[in-house]
PDB file of C-alpha atoms in Angstrom:
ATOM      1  CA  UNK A   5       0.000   0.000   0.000  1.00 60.00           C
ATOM      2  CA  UNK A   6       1.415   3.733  -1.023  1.00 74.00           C
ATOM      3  CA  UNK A   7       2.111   6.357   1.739  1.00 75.00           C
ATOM      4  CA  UNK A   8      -0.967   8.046   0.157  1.00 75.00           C
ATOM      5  CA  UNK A   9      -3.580   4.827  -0.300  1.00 82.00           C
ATOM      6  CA  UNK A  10      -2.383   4.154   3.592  1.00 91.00           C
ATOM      7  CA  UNK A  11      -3.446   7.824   4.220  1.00 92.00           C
ATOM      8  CA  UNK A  12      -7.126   7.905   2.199  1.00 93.00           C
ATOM      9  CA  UNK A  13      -7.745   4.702   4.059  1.00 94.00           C
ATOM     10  CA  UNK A  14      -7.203   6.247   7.557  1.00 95.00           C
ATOM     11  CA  UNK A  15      -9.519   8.931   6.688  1.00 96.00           C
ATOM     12  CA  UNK A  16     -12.415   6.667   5.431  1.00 97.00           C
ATOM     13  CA  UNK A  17     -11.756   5.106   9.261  1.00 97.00           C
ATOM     14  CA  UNK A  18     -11.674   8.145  10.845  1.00 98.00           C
ATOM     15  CA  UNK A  19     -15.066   9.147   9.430  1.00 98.00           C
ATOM     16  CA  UNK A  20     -16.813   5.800   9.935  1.00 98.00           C
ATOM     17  CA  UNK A  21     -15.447   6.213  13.333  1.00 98.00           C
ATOM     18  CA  UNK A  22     -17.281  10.135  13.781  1.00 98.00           C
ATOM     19  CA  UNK A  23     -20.311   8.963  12.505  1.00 98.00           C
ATOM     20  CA  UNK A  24     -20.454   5.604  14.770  1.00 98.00           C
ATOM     21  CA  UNK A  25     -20.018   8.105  18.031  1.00 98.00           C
ATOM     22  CA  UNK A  26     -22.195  11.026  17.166  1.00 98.00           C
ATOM     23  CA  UNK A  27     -24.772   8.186  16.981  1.00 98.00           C
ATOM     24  CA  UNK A  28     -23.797   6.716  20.047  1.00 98.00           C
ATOM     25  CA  UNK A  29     -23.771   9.988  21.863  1.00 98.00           C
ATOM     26  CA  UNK A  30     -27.087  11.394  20.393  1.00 98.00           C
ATOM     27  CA  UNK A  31     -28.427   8.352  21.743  1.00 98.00           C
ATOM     28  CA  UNK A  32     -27.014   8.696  24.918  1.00 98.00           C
ATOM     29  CA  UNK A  33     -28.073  12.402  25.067  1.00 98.00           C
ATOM     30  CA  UNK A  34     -31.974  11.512  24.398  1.00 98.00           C
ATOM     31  CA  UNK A  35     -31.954   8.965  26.744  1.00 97.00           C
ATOM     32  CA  UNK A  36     -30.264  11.057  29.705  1.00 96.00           C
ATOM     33  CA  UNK A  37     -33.369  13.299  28.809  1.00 97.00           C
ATOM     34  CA  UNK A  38     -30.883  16.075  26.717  1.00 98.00           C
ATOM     35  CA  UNK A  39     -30.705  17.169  23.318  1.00 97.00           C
ATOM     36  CA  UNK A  40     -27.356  15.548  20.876  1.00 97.00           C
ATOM     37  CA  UNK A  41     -26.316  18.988  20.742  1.00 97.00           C
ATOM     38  CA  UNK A  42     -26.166  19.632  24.379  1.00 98.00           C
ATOM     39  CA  UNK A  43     -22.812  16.968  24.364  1.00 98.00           C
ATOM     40  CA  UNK A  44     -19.702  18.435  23.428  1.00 98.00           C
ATOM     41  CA  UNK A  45     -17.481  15.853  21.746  1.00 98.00           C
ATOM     42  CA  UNK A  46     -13.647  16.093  22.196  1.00 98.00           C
ATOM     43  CA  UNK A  47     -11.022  14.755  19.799  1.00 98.00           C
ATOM     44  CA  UNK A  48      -8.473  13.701  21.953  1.00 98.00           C
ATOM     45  CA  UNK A  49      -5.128  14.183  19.780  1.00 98.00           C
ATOM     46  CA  UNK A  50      -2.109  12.505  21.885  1.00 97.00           C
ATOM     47  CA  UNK A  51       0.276  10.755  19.639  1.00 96.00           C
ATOM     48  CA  UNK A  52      -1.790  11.700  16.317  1.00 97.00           C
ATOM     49  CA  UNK A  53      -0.357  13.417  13.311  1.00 96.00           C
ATOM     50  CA  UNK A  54      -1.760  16.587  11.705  1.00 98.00           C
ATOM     51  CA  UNK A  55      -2.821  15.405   8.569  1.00 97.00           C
ATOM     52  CA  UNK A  56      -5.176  13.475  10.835  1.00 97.00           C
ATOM     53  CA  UNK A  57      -6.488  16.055  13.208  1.00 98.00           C
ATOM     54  CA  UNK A  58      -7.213  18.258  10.607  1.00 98.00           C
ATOM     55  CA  UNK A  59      -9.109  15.586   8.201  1.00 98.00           C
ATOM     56  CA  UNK A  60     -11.154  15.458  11.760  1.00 98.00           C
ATOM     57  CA  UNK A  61     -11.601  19.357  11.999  1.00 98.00           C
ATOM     58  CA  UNK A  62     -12.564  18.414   8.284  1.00 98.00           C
ATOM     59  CA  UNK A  63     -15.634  16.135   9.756  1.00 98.00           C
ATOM     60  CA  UNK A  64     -16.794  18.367  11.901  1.00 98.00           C
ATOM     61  CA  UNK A  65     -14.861  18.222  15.058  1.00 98.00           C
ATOM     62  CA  UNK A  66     -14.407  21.398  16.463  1.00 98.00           C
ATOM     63  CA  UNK A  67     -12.641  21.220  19.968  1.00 98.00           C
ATOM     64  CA  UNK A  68      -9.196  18.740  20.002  1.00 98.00           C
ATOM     65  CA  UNK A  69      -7.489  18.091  23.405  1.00 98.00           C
ATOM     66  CA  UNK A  70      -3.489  17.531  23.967  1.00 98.00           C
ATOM     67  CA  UNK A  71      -2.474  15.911  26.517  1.00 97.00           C
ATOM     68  CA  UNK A  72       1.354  17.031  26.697  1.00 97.00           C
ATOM     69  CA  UNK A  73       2.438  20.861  26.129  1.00 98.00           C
ATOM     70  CA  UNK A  74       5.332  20.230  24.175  1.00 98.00           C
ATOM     71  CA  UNK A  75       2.949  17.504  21.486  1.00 97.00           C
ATOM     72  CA  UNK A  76       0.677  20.230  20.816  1.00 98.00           C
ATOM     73  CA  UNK A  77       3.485  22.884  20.433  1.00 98.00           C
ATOM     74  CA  UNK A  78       5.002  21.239  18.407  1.00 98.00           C
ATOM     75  CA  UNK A  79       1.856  20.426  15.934  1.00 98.00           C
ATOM     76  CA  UNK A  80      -0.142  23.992  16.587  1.00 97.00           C
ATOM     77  CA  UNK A  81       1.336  25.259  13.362  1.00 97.00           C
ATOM     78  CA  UNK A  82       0.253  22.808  11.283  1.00 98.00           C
ATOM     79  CA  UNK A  83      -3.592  22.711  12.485  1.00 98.00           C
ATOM     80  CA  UNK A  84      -6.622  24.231  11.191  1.00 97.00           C
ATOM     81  CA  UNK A  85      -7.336  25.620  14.961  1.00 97.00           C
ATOM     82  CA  UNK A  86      -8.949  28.624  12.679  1.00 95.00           C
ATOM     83  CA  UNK A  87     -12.072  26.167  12.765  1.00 91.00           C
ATOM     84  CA  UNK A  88     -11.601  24.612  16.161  1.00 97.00           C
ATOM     85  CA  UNK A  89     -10.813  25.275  19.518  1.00 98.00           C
ATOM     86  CA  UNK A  90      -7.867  23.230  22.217  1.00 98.00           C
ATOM     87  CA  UNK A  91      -8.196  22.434  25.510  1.00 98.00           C
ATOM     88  CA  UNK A  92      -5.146  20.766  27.740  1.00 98.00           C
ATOM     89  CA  UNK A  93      -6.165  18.048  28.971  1.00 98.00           C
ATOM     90  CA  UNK A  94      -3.121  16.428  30.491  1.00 97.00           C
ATOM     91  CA  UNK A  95      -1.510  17.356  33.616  1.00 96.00           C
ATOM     92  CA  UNK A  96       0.244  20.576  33.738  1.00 98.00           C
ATOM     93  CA  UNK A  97       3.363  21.472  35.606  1.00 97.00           C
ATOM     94  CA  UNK A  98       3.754  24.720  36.942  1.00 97.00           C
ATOM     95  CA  UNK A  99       7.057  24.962  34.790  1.00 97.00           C
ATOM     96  CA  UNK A 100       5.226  24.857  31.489  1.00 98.00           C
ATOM     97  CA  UNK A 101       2.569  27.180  32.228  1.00 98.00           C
ATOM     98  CA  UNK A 102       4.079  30.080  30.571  1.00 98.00           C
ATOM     99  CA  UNK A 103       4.416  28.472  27.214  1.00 98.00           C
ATOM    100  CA  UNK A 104       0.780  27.307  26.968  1.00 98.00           C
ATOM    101  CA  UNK A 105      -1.353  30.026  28.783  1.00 98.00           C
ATOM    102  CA  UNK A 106      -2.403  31.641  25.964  1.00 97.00           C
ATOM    103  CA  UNK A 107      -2.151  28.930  23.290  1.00 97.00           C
ATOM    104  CA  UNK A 108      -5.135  26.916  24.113  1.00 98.00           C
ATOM    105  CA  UNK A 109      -8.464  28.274  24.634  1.00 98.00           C
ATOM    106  CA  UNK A 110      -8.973  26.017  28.288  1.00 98.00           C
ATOM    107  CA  UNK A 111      -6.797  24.109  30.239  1.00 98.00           C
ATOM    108  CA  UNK A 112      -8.186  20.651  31.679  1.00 98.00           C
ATOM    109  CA  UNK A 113      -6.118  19.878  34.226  1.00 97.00           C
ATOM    110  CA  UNK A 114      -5.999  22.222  37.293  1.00 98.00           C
ATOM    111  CA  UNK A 115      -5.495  20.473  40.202  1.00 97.00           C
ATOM    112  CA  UNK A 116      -4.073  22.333  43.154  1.00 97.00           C
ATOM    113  CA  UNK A 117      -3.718  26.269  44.122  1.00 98.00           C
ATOM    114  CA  UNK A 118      -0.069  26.193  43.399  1.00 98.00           C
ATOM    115  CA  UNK A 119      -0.961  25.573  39.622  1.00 98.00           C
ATOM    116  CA  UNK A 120      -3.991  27.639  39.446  1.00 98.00           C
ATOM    117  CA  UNK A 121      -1.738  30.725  40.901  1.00 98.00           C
ATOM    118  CA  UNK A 122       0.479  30.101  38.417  1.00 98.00           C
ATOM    119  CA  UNK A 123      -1.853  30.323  35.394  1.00 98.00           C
ATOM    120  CA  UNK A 124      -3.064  33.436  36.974  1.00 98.00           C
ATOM    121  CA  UNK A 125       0.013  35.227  37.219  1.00 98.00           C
ATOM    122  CA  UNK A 126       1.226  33.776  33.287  1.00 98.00           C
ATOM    123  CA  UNK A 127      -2.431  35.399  32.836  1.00 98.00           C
ATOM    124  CA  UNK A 128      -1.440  38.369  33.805  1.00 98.00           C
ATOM    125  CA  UNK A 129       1.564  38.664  32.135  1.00 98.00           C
ATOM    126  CA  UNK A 130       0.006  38.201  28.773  1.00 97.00           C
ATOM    127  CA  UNK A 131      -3.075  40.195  29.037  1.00 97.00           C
ATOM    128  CA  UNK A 132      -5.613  37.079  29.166  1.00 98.00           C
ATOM    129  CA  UNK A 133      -8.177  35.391  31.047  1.00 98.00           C
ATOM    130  CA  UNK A 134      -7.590  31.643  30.856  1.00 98.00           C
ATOM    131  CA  UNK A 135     -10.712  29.167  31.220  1.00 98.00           C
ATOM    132  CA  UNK A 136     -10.090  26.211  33.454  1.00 98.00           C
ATOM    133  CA  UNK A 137     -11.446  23.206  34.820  1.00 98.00           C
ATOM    134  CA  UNK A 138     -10.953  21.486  38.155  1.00 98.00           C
ATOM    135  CA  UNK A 139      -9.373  18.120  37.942  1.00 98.00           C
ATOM    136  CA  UNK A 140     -11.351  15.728  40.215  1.00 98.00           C
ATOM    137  CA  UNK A 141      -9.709  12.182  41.633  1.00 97.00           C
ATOM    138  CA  UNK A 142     -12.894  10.777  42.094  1.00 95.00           C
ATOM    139  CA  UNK A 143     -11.244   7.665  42.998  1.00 94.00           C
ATOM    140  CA  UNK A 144      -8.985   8.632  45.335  1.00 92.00           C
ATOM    141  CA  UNK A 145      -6.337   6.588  43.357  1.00 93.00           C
ATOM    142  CA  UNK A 146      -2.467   7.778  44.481  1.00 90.00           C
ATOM    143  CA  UNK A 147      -1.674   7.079  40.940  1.00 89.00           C
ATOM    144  CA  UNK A 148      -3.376   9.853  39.527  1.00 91.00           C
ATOM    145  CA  UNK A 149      -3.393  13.536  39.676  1.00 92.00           C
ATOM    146  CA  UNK A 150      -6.385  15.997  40.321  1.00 95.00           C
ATOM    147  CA  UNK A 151      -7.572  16.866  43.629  1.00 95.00           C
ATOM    148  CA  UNK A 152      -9.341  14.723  46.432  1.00 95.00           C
ATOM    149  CA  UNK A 153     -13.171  14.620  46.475  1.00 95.00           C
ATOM    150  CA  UNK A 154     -13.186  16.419  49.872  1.00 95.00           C
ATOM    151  CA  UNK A 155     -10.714  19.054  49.127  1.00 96.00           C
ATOM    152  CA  UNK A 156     -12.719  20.123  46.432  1.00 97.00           C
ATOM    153  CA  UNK A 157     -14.677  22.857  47.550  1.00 96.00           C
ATOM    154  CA  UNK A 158     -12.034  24.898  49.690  1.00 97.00           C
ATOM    155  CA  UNK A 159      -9.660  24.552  47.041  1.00 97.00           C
ATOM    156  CA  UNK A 160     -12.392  26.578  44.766  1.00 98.00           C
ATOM    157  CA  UNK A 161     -12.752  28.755  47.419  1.00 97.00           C
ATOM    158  CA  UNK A 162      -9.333  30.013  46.931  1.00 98.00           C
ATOM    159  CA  UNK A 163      -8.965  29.687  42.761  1.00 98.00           C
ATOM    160  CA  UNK A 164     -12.147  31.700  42.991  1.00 97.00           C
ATOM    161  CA  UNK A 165     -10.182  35.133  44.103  1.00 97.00           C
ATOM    162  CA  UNK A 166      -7.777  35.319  41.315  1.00 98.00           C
ATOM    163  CA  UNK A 167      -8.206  37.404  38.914  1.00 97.00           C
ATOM    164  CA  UNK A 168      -7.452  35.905  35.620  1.00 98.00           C
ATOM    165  CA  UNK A 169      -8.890  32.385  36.039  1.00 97.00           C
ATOM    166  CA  UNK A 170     -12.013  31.890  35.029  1.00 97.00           C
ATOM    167  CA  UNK A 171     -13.275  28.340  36.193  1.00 98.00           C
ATOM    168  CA  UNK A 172     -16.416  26.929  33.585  1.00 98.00           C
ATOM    169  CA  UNK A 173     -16.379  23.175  35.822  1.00 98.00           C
ATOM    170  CA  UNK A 174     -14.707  20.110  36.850  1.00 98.00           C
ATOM    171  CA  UNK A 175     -12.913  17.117  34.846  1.00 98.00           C
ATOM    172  CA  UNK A 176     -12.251  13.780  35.853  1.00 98.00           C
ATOM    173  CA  UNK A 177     -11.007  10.422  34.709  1.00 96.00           C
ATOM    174  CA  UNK A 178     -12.597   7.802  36.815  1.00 95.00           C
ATOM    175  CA  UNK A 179     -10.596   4.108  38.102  1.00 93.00           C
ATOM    176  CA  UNK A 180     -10.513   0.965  35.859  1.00 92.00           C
ATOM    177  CA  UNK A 181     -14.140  -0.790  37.076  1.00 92.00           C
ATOM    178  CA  UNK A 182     -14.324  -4.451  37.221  1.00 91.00           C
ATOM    179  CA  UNK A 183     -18.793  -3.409  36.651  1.00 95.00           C
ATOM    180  CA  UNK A 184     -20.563  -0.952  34.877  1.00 95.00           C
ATOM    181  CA  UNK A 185     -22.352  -0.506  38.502  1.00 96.00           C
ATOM    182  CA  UNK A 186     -18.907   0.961  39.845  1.00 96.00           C
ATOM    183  CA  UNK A 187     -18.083   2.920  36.575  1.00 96.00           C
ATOM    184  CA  UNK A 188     -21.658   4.524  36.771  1.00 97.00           C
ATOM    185  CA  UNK A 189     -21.064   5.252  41.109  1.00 97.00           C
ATOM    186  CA  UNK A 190     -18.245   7.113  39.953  1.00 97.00           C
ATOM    187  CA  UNK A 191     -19.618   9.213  36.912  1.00 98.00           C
ATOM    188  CA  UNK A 192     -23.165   9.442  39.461  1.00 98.00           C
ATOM    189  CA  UNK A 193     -20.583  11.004  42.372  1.00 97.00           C
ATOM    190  CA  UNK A 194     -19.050  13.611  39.881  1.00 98.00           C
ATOM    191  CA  UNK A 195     -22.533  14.655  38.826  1.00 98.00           C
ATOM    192  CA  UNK A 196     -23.628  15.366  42.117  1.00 98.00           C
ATOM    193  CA  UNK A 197     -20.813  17.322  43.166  1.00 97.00           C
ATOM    194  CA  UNK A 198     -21.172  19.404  40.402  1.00 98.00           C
ATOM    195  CA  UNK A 199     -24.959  20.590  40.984  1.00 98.00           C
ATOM    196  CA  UNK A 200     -23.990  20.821  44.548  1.00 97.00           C
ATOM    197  CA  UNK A 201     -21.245  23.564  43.754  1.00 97.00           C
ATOM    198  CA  UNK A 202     -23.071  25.105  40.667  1.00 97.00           C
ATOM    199  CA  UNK A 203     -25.510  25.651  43.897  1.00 97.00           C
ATOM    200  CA  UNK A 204     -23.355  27.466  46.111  1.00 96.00           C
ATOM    201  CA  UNK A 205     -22.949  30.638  43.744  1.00 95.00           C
ATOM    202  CA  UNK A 206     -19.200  31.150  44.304  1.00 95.00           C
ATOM    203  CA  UNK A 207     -18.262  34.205  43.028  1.00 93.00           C
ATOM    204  CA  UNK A 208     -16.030  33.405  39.315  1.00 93.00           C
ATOM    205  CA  UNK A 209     -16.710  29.585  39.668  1.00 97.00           C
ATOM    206  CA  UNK A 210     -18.983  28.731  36.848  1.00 97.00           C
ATOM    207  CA  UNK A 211     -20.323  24.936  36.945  1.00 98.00           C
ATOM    208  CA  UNK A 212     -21.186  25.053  32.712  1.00 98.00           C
ATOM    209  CA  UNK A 213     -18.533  22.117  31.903  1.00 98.00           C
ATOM    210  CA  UNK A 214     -18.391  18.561  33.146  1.00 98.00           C
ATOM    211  CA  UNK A 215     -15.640  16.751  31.460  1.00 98.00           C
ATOM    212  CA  UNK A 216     -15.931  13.384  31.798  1.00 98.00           C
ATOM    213  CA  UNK A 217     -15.940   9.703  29.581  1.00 97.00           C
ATOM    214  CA  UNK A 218     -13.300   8.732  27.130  1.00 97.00           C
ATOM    215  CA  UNK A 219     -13.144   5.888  24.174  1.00 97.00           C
ATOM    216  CA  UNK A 220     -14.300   2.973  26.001  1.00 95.00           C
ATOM    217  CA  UNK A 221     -16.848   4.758  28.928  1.00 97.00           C
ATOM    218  CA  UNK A 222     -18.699   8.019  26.964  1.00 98.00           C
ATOM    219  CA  UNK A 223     -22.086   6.815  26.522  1.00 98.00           C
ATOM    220  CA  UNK A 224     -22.082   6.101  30.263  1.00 98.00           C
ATOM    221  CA  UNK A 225     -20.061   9.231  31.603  1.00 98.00           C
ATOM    222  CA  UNK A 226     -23.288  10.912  29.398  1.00 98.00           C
ATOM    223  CA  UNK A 227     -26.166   8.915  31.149  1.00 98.00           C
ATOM    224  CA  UNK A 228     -24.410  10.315  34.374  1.00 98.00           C
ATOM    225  CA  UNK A 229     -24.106  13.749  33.278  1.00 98.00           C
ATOM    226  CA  UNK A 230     -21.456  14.874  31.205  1.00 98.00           C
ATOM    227  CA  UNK A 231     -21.702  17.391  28.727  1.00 97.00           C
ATOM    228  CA  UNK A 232     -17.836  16.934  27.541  1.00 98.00           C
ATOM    229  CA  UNK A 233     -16.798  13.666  26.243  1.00 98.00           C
ATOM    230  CA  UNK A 234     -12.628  12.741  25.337  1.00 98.00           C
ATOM    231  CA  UNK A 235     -12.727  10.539  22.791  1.00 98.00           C
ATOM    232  CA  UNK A 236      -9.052   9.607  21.058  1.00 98.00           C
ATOM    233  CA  UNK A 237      -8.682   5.763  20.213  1.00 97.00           C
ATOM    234  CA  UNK A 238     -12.201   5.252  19.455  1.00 98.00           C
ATOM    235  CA  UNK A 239     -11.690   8.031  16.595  1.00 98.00           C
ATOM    236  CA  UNK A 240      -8.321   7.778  15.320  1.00 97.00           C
ATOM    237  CA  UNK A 241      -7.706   4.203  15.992  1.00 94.00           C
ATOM    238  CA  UNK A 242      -5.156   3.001  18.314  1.00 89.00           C
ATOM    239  CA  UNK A 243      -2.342   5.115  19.492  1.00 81.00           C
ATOM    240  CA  UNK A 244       0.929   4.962  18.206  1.00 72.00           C
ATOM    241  CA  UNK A 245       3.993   5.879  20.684  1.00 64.00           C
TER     242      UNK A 245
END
């Protein structure tokens, strides 16, 4: 097969693949008593080449995420992000703040003070306002980042007096479940956190955004809630490293 047959068939997948989750998620929506358009679907770009992303952004996809700040520097000049928006997904160390704040229209992954000060103050320097979302361990798991369930709410408390954050909502990426039950606790858990702080009113924390649901979980991160699905394998195919 030719570099360029290999390509054209990668792009027949990659639409096949769209039009098998919009399906999946519309159905989703209706049943979690929501509209398709009300789900926001996320092309999750880690490890895949331009060409790729912007035959996506070609299909309709209008919001990518990157997981790693130096992947998507290294691709943002060779993406059509004139017809669709990035998020950071991935976690974020304070170091590299300065070279993305400003680059991608939301960053994913705050998940402690320390970071969301930093963002501000890169803010600040640059004359923006950066969107954010607060990373949630809803599993507690020591392997991942994002905060702790109960640390949740003070730690808003405190992003919610600087000045160039703007929080929309909360993220999360729930534990491997050995039952849909557990999966679904998890998802169910999220959900109810984030009514019960879109009820509290804090001043500059916005609960419009809740990120959750990947390749393998979306339709039931959506019957829990979500309005933000990260879909990468399940549209591109499997990842390449």
């Amino acid at each position: 097969m030719t570099e360029r047959s290999s390509i054209e068939e990668k792009f027949k997948d990659i639409e096949y693949n769209l039009n098998v989750i919009r399906e999946k998620i519309a159905e989703a929506a209706l049943k979690s008593g929501r509209k398709p358009e009300d789900i926001t679907l996320m092309a999750v770009t880690k490890t895949v080449q331009p060409v790729f992303i912007n035959h996506a952004i070609d299909c309709g996809i209008d919001l990518i995420g990157e997981n790693k700040v130096q992947e998507f520097l290294s691709k943002e000049e060779f993406l059509k992000l004139g017809a669709c928006k990035a998020h950071l997904i991935g976690h974020l160390q304070t170091n590299k703040v300065r070279q993305i704040v400003g680059k991608v229209d939301m960053i994913q992954s705050v998940d402690s003070v320390r970071l969301a000060n930093e963002i501000d103050k890169q803010s600040l320097k640059k004359g923006v306002t950066t969107k954010c979302l607060v990373e949630v361990n809803i599993g507690g798991e020591e392997s991942k980042t994002g905060l702790d369930a109960h640390m949740l709410e003070d730690t808003l408390y405190q992003i919610s007096q600087l000045k160039n954050i703007k929080v929309c909502g909360l993220m999360t990426v729930p534990p491997i479940c050995d039952s849909e039950a557990e999966l679904n606790g998890y998802f169910s858990k999220m959900y109810r956190m984030f009514i019960d702080i879109g009820n509290k009113k804090i001043d500059n924390i916005n609960m419009d955004i809740l990120s959750m649901g990947m390749s393998a979980d979306y339709e039931n991160a959506i019957l829990n809630g979500a309005d933000l699905v990260r879909i990468g394998s399940a549209v591109f195919g499997p990842r390449l490293y």
